[in-house]
XYZ file of C-alpha atoms in Angstrom:
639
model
C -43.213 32.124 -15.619
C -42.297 29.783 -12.619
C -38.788 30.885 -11.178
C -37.968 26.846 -11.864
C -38.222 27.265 -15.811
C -36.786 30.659 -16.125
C -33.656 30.082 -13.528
C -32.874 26.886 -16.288
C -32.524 29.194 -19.110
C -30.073 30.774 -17.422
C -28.311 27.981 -15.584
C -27.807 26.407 -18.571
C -26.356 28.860 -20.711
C -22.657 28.933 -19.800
C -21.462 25.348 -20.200
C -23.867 25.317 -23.473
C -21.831 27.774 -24.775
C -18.750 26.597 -24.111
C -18.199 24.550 -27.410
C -18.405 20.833 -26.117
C -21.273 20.042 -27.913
C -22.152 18.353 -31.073
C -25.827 18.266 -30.534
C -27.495 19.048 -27.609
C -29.031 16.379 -25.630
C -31.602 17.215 -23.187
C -32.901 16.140 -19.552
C -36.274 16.664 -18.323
C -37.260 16.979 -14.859
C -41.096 16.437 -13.317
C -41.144 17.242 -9.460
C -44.870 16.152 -9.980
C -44.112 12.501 -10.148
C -40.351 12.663 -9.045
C -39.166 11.588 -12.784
C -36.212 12.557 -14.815
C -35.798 11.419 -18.661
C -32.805 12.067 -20.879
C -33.365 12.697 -24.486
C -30.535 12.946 -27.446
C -31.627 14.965 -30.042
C -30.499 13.895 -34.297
C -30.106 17.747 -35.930
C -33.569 18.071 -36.875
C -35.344 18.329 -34.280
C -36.059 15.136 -32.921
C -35.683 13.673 -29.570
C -35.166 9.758 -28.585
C -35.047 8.825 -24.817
C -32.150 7.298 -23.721
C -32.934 6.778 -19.813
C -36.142 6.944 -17.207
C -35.596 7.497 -13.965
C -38.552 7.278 -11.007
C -38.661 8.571 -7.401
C -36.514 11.291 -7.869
C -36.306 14.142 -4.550
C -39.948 16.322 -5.867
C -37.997 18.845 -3.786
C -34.974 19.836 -6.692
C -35.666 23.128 -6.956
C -32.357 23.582 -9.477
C -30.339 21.638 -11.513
C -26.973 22.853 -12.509
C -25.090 21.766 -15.561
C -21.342 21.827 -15.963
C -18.158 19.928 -16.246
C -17.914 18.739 -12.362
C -15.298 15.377 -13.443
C -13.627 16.822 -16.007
C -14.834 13.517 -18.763
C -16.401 15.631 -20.955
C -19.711 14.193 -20.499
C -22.080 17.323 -19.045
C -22.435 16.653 -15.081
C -25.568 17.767 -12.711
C -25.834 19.721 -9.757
C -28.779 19.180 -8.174
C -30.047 22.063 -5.295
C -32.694 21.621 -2.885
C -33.816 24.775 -0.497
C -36.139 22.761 1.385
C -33.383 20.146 3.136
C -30.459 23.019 2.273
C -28.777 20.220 0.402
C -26.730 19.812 -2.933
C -25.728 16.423 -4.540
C -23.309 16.402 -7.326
C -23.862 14.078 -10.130
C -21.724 12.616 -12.847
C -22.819 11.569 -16.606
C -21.836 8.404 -18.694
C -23.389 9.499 -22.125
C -25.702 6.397 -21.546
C -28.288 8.622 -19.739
C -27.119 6.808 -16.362
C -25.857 8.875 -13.382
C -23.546 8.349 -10.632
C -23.068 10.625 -7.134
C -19.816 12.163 -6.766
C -20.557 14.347 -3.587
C -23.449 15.237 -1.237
C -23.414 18.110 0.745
C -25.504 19.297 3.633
C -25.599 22.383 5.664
C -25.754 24.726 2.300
C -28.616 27.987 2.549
C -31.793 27.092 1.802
C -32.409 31.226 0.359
C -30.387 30.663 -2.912
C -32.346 32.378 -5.376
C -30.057 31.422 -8.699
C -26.953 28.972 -9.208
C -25.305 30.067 -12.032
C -22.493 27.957 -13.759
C -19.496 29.256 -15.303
C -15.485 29.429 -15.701
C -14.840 32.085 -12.245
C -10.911 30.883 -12.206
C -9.768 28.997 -15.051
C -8.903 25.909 -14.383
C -11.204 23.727 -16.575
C -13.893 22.628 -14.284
C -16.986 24.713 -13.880
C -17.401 26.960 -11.036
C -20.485 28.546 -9.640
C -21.910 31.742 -8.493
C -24.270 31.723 -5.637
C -27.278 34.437 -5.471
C -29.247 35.224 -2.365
C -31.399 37.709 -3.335
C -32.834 38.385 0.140
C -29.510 38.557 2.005
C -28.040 40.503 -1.002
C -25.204 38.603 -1.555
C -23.150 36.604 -4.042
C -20.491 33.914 -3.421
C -17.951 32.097 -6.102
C -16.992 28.842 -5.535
C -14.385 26.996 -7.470
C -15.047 23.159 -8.304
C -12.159 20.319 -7.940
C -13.302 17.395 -10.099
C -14.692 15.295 -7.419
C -17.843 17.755 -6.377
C -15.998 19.326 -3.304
C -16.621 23.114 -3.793
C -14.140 25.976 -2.574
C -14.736 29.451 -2.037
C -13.410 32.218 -4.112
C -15.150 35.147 -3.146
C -17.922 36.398 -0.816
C -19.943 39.793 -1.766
C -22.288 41.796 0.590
C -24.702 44.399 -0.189
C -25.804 43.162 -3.904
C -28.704 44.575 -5.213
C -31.833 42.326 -4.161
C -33.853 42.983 -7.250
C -31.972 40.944 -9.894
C -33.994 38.606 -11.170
C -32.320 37.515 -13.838
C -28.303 36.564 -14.105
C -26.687 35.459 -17.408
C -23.103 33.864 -17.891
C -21.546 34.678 -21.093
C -18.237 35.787 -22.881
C -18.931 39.484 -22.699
C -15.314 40.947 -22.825
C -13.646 38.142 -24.816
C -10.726 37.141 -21.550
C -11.148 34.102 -21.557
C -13.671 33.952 -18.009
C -16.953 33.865 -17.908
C -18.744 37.301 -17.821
C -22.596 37.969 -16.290
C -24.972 40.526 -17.765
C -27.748 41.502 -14.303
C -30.680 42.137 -15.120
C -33.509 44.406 -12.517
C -37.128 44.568 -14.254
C -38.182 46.443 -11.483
C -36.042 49.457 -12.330
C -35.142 48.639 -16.079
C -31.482 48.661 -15.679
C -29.127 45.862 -16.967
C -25.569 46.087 -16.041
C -22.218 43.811 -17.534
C -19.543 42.604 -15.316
C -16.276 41.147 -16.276
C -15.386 38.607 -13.508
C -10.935 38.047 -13.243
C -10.641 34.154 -11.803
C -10.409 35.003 -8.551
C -14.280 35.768 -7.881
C -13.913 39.390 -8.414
C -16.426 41.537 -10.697
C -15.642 44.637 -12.490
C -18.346 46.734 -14.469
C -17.636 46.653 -17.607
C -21.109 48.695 -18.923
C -24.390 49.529 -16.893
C -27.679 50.593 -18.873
C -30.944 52.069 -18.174
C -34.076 52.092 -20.026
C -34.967 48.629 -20.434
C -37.961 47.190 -20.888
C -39.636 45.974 -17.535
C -41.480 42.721 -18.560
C -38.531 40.629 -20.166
C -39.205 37.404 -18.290
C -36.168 35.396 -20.223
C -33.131 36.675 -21.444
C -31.332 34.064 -23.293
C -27.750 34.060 -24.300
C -26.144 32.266 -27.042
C -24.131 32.470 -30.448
C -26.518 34.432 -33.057
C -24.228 35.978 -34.994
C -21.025 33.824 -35.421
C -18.768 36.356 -33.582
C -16.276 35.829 -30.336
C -19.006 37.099 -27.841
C -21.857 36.103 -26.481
C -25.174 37.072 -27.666
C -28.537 37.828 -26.277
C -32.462 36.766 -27.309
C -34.948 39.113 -24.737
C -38.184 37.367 -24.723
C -41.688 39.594 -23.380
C -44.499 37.355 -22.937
C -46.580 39.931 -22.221
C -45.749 41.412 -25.521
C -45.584 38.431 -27.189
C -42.011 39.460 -28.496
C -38.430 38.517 -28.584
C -35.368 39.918 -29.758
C -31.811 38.945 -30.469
C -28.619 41.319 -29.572
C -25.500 41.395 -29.901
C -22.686 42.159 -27.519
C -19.395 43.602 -28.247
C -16.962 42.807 -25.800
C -17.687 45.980 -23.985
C -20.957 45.570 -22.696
C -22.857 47.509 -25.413
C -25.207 45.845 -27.592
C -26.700 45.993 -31.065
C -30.349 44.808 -32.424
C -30.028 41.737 -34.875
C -33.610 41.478 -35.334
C -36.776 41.720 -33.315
C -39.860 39.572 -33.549
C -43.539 39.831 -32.871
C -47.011 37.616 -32.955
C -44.574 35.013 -30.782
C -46.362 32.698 -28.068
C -47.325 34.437 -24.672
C -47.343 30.902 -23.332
C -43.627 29.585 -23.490
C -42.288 28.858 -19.758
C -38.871 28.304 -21.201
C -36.748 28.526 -23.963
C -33.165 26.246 -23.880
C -30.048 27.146 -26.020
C -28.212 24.652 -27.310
C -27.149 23.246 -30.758
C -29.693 21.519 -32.274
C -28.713 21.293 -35.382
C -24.985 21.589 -35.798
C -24.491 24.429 -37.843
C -22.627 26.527 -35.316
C -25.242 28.966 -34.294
C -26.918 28.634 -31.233
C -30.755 26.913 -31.364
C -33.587 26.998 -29.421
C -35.884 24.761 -27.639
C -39.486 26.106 -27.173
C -42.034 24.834 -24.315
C -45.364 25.405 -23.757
C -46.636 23.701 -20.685
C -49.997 24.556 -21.144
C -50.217 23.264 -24.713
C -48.356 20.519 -23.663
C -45.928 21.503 -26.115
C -42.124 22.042 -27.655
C -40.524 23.497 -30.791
C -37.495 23.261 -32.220
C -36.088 26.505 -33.948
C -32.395 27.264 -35.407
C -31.010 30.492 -36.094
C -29.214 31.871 -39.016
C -26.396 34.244 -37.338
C -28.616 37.301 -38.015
C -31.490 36.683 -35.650
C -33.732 35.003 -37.486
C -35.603 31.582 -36.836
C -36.581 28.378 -38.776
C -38.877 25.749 -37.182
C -36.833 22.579 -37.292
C -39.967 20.622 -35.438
C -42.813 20.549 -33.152
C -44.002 18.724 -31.162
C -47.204 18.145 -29.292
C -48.619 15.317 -26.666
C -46.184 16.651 -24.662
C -46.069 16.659 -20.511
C -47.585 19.536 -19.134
C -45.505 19.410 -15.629
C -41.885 19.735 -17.200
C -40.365 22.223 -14.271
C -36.847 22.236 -15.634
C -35.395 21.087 -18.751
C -31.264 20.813 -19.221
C -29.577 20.808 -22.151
C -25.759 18.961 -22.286
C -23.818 16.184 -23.991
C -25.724 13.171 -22.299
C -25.144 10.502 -25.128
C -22.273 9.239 -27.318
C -18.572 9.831 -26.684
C -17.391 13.520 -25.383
C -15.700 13.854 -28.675
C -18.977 13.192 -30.762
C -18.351 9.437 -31.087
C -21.031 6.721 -30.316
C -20.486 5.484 -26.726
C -21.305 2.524 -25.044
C -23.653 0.642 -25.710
C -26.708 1.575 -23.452
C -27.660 -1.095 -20.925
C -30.560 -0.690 -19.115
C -29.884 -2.893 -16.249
C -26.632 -1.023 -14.900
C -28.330 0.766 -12.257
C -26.333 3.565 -11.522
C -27.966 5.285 -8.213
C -29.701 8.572 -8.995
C -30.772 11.353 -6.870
C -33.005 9.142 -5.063
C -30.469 6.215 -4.386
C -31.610 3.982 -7.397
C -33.649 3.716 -10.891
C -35.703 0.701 -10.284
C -38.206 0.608 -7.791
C -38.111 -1.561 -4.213
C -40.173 -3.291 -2.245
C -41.339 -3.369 1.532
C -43.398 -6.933 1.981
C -45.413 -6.511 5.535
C -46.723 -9.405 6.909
C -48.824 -8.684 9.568
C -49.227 -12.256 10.999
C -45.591 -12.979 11.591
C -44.995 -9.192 12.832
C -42.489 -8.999 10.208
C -41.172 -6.655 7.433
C -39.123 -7.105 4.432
C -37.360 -4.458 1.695
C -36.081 -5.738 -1.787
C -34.876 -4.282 -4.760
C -35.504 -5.053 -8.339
C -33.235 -5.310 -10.739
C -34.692 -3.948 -14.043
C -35.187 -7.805 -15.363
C -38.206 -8.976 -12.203
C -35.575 -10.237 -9.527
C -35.110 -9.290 -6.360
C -32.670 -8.846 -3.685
C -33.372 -8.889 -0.030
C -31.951 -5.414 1.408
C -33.384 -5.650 5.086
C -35.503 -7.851 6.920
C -36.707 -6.881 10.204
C -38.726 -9.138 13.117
C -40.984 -7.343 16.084
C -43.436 -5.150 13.925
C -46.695 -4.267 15.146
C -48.957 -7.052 14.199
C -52.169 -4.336 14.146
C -50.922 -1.902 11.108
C -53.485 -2.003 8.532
C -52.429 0.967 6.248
C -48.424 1.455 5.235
C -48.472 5.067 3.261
C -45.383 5.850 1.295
C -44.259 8.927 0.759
C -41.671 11.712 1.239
C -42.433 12.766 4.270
C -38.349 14.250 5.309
C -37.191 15.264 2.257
C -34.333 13.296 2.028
C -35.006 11.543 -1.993
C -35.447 8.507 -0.484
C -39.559 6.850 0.324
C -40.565 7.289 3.849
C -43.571 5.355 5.424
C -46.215 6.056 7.779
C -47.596 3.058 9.758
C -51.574 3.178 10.667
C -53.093 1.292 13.430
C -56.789 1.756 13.742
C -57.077 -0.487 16.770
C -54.605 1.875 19.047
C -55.707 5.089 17.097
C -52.171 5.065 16.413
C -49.322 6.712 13.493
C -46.280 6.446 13.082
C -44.032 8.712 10.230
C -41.027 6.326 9.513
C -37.996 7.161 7.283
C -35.745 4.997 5.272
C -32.039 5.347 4.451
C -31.632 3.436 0.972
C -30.566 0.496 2.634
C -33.834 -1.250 3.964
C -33.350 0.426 7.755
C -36.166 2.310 8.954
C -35.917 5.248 11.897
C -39.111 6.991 13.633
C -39.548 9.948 12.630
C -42.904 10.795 14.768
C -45.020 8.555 16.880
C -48.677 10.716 17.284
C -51.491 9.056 19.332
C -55.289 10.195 19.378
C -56.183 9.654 15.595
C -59.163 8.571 14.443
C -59.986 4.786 14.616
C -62.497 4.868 11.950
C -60.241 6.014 8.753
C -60.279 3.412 6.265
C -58.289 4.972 3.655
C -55.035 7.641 3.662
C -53.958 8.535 0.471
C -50.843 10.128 -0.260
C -50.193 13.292 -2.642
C -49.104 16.905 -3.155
C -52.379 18.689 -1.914
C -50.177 21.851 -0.983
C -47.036 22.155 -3.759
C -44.256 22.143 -0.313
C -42.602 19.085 -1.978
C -43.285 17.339 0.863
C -45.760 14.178 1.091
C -49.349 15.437 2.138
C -52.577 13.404 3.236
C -55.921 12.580 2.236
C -57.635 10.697 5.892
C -61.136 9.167 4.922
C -63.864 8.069 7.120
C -66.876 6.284 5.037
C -68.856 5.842 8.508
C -68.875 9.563 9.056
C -68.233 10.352 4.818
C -65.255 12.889 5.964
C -62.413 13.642 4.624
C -59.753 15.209 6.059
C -56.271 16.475 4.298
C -53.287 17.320 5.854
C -49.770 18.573 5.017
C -46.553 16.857 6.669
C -44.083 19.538 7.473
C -40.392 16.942 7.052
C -40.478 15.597 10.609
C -43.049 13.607 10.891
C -45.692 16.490 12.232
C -49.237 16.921 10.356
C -50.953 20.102 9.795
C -54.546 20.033 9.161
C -55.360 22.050 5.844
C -59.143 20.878 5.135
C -62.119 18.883 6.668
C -65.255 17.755 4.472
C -68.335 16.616 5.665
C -71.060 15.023 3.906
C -68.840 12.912 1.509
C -70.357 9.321 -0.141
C -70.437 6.935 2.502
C -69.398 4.023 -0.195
C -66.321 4.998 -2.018
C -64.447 1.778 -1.499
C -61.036 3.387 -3.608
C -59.777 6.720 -3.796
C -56.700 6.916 -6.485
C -54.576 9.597 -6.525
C -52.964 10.659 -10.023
C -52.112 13.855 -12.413
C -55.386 13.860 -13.756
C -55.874 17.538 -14.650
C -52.011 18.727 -15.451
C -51.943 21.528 -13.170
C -49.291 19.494 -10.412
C -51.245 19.194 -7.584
C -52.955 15.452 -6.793
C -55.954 14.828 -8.150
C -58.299 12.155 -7.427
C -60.221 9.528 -8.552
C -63.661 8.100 -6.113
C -64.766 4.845 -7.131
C -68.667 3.739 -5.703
C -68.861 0.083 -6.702
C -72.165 -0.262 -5.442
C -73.470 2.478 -7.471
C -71.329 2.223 -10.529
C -69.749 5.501 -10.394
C -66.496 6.979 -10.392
C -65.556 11.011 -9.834
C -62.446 12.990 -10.866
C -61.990 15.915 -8.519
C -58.898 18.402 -8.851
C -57.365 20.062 -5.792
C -55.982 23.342 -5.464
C -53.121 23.117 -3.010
C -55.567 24.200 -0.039
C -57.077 20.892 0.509
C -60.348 22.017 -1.821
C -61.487 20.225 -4.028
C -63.611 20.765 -7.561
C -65.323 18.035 -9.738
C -63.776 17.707 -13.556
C -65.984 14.908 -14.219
C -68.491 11.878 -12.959
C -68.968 8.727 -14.888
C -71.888 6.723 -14.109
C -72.130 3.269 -15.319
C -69.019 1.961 -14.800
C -68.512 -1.861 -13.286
C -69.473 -2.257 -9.876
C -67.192 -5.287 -9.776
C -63.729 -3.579 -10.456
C -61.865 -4.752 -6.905
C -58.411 -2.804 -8.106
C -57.934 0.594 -9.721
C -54.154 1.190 -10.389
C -52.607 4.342 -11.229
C -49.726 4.582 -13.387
C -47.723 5.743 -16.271
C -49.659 3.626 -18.872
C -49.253 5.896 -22.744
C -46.400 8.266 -21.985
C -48.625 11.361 -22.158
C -47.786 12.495 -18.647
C -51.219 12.427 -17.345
C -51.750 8.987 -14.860
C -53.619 6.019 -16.680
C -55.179 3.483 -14.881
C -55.892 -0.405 -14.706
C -58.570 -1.370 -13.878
C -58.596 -5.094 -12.522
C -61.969 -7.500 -12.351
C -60.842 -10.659 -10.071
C -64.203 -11.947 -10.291
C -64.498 -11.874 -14.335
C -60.648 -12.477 -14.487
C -60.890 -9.181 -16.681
C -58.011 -6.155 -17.007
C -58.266 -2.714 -18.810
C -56.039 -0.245 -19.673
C -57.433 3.191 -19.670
C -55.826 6.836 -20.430
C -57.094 9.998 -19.053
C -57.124 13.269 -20.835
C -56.617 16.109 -18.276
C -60.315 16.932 -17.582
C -61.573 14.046 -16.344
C -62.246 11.645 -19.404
C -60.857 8.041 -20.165
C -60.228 6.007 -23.143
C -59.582 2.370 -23.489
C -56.291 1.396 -24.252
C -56.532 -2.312 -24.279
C -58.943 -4.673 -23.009
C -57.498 -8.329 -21.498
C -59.465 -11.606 -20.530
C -58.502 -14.892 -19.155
C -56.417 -13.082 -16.217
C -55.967 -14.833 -12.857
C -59.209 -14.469 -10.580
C -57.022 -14.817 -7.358
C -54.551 -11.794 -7.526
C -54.983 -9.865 -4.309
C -52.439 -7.215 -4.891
C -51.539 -5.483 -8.319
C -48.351 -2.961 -7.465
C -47.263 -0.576 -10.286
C -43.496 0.667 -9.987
C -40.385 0.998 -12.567
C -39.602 -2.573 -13.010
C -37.675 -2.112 -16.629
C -36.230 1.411 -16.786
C -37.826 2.244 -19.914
C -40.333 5.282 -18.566
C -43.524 3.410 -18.672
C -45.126 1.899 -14.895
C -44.500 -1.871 -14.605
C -46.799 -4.316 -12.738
C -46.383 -6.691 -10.222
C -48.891 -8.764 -9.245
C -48.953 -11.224 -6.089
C -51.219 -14.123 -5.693
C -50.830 -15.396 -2.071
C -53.559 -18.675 -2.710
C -50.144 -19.791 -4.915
C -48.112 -18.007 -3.277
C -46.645 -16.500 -6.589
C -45.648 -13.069 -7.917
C -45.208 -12.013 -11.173
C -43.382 -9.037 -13.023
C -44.952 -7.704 -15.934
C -43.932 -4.781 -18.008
C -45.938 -2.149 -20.300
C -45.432 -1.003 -23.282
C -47.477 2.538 -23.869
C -50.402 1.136 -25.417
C -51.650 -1.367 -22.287
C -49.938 -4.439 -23.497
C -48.341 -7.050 -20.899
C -44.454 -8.633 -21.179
C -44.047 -11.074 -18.435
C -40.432 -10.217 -16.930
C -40.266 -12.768 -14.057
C -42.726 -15.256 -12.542
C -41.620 -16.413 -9.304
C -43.022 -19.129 -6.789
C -42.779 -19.885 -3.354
C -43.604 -16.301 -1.657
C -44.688 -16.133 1.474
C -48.504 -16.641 1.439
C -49.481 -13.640 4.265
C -47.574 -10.488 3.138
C -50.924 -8.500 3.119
C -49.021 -4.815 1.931
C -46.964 -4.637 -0.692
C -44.996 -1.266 -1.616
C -43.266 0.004 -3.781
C -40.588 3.270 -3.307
C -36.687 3.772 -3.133
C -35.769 2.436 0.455
């Protein structure tokens, strides 16, 4: 189990049981392809998606629930190691989010963030673990996402793996249970408001592999209780506490999945007990359950189809009014800046003729607003990457110049500036292609340099300032793959790609392995050798990348899903499309979770918005005329 999924079940646990909700809404995270999606839930088991959100930070390692504004509405804390930043969010119960605070400067070694009530005065505080320093601090939230500190503590044990908020002693302030697989102890503390803890009960003799420990109401009494899940066993069972930091077996259960990453508390279906939330990455799989108060489970639903690269998954009151009432209505144009800056995607227009460069946004409807427009680029860039290449949420470019064997790592700051990063001379004149991706799971953009006259390929991590590291050289590659399309074509969140040979009528899926390897899932033979466009996108909601394939010279366009091994499926099958569309750019145009299209015909000097619809249907949002007939790159990001 990934520390991401099991530090969520715990994370979660103490604002989920502090009685604001009706029924548990839910937010899922994918670092994978930087997306968050909110989800209410009706009471049986079903879950509806209020909001999509694209180009999210890949780097989140945590995301903290709890009351940070005091509305009611559950608010995010979002941690990344990497940049040693936190950014606190608020909720509207539309599924929108808004920033209250970013900080900078915090350790990059915390190893859990757990929420809880540490002094009592509504808002939800947080304990800090650093499990290779050995310490913990409590810090005291004011409603605005300033944090104060309560209490620092040295020499902690550095085996806990596991910490779990809870009402143990019945006070009033939230109590932790530790847990220590490695020497099969647990121990209960009683914590006093001030960021003090006080044992209340330590206990040997526990089993070694629990890999969740979930807490929770299971048997309708003041405290908090406990479900122990061993995947290894393929066994769980419930406990209860009793306020002095013994507990009692409600029920235990075997023959369960060895496969669930995590399992989420919350109230699913508003009885009063706590439920439970199920997921199976590998299946691609969730199930609801709800409990009885005596530890045992009834399957409310399940589900299947689901995305395989769910990291963490939040439960809180994202929808309706904090008192249970219907909210707002939800508008899906109000743009409320998420962790990246924004929910829609922008633009950069290069034109290389006129030296210039241009960033837009979009507005969820296929307008746009100039952000920046800058004069004095270098006329002799013929590749613009994006990616995130300082870990700062927002897209970052690199700038290719064959002619001066030249790159340049540029980032952006959300409001169409750009700043050099790293200028590198001596690169290879000859690469025609550099495709972006996660080739080594860092969170930060990596490489993919290929050279058709030699057929090498060469990848390379980025290390957050602009500096490349070489991870792997091939020789001997196909001299005429004229595309290369990186996607999620296998599930297993590294890049995959796609090879397209026009002249031969092939295309190959390959899978990397976070080394810069790479291993064949599948070649087609066949295909048309007249496709001039292969887009990547979000086409069926299955969270494996679909393509488009686009056919200027037959004016043809098809949708296709892929299937995680290297298959593809028609979705839909157009004719009568424009023959003199040079540039087809998928992004979130819409906000509703599937990749939009705009396409750019510079003969008419024309663009047009389109949106999808999950099944490879086309709504025209905008059509616009009089664009400038030389932008030659079009991309999209959050600048």
């Amino acid at each position: 189990m990934s520390w991401k999924g099991l530090a969520m079940v715990l994370m979660i646990s103490a604002f989920c049981l502090d009685g604001a909700f009706g029924e548990s809404d839910l937010l899922f995270y994918d670092p994978t392809t930087g997306q968050g999606e909110f989800y209410s839930t009706d009471g049986a088991g079903n879950a509806d998606l209020l909001k999509n959100y694209r180009n999210w930070r890949a780097t989140w390692s945590m995301i903290v629930p709890g009351d940070f504004n005091g509305d009611g509405f559950t608010d995010l804390l979002f941690y990344d190691p990497a940049a040693g930043e936190g950014e606190f969010y608020s909720t509207d119960g539309r599924g929108d989010i808004r920033l209250l605070q970013s900080h900078s400067g915090w350790r990059r070694t915390w190893s859990m963030i757990v929420p809880g009530d540490f002094n009592g005065d509504g808002f939800t505080d947080l304990l800090f673990y650093d499990s290779a320093a050995g310490q913990g601090e409590f810090y005291a939230t004011d409603g605005t996402g300033n944090i104060r500190l309560l209490q620092s503590h040295s020499g902690w044990r550095r085996t806990w793996s596991i910490i779990v908020p809870g009402d143990f002693n019945g006070d009033g302030f939230t109590d932790l249970l530790f847990y220590d697989p490695a020497a099969g102890q647990g121990e209960f503390y009683a914590t006093d408001g001030s960021g003090n803890i006080r044992l209340l009960k330590a206990s040997d003799g526990w089993r070694r592999t629990w890999s969740s420990i979930v807490p929770g109401d299971f048997n309708g009494d003041e405290y908090t209780d406990l479900l122990f899940y061993d995947p290894a066993a393929g066994q769980g069972e419930f406990y209860a506490t009793d306020g002095t930091g013994n507990i009692r077996l409600l029920k235990s259960h075997s023959g369960w999945r060895r496969t669930w990453s995590m399992i989420m508390p919350g109230d699913f279906n508003s009885d009063g007990y706590t439920d439970l939330l199920f997921y199976d990455p590998a299946a691609g799989q969730g199930e609801f359950y709800a409990t009885d108060g005596s530890g045992n489970i009834r399957l409310l639903q399940s589900h299947s189809g689901w995305r395989r690269t769910w990291s963490i998954i939040v439960p809180g009151v994202f929808s309706g009014g904090a008192d249970g009432s219907p909210g707002p209505e939800h508008d899906e144009s109000d743009g409320f800046p998420g962790p990246t800056g924004g929910g829609y995607a922008d633009l950069l227009f290069y034109d290389p003729a006129a030296g210039q460069g241009e960033f837009y946004s979009t507005d969820g409807s296929g307008n746009i607003q100039l952000l920046k427009s800058s004069s004095g680029w270098r006329r002799t860039w013929s590749i613009i990457v994006p990616g995130d290449f300082n870990g700062d949420g927002f897209t970052d470019l690199l700038f290719y110049d064959p002619s001066a064997g030249q790159g340049e790592f540029y980032a952006t700051d959300g409001s169409g500036n750009i700043r050099l990063l790293k200028a590198s001379d001596g690169w290879r004149r000859t690469w025609s292609a550099i495709v972006p991706g996660d080739f080594n799971g860092d969170g930060f953009t990596d490489l993919l340099f290929y050279d058709p006259a030699a057929g090498q390929g060469e990848f390379y991590a980025t290390d957050g300032t602009g500096n490349i590291r070489h991870l792997q050289s091939h020789s001997g590659w196909r001299r005429t793959w004229s595309s290369i399309v990186p996607g999620e074509f296998n599930g297993d969140g590294f890049t995959d790609l796609l090879f397209y040979d026009p002249s031969a009528g092939q295309g190959e899926f390959y899978a990397t392995d976070g080394s810069g390897n790479i291993r064949l899932l599948k070649s087609h033979s066949g295909w048309r050798r007249t496709w001039s466009s292969i887009v990547p996108g979000e086409f069926n909601g299955d969270g494996f990348t679909d393509l488009l394939f686009y056919d200027p010279a037959a004016g043809q366009g098809e949708f296709y899903a892929t299937d995680g091994t290297g298959n593809i499926r028609l979705l839909k099958s157009h004719s009568g499309w424009r023959r003199t569309w040079s540039t087809i750019v998928p992004g979130e145009f819409n906000g509703d979770g599937f990749t939009d299209l705009l396409f750019y015909d510079p003969a008419a000097g024309q663009g047009e918005f389109y949106s999808t619809d999950g099944g490879g249907n086309l709504a025209l949002l905008k059509a616009s005329d009089g664009w400038r007939r030389t932008w030659s790159v079009i991309e999209a990001g959050s600048f």
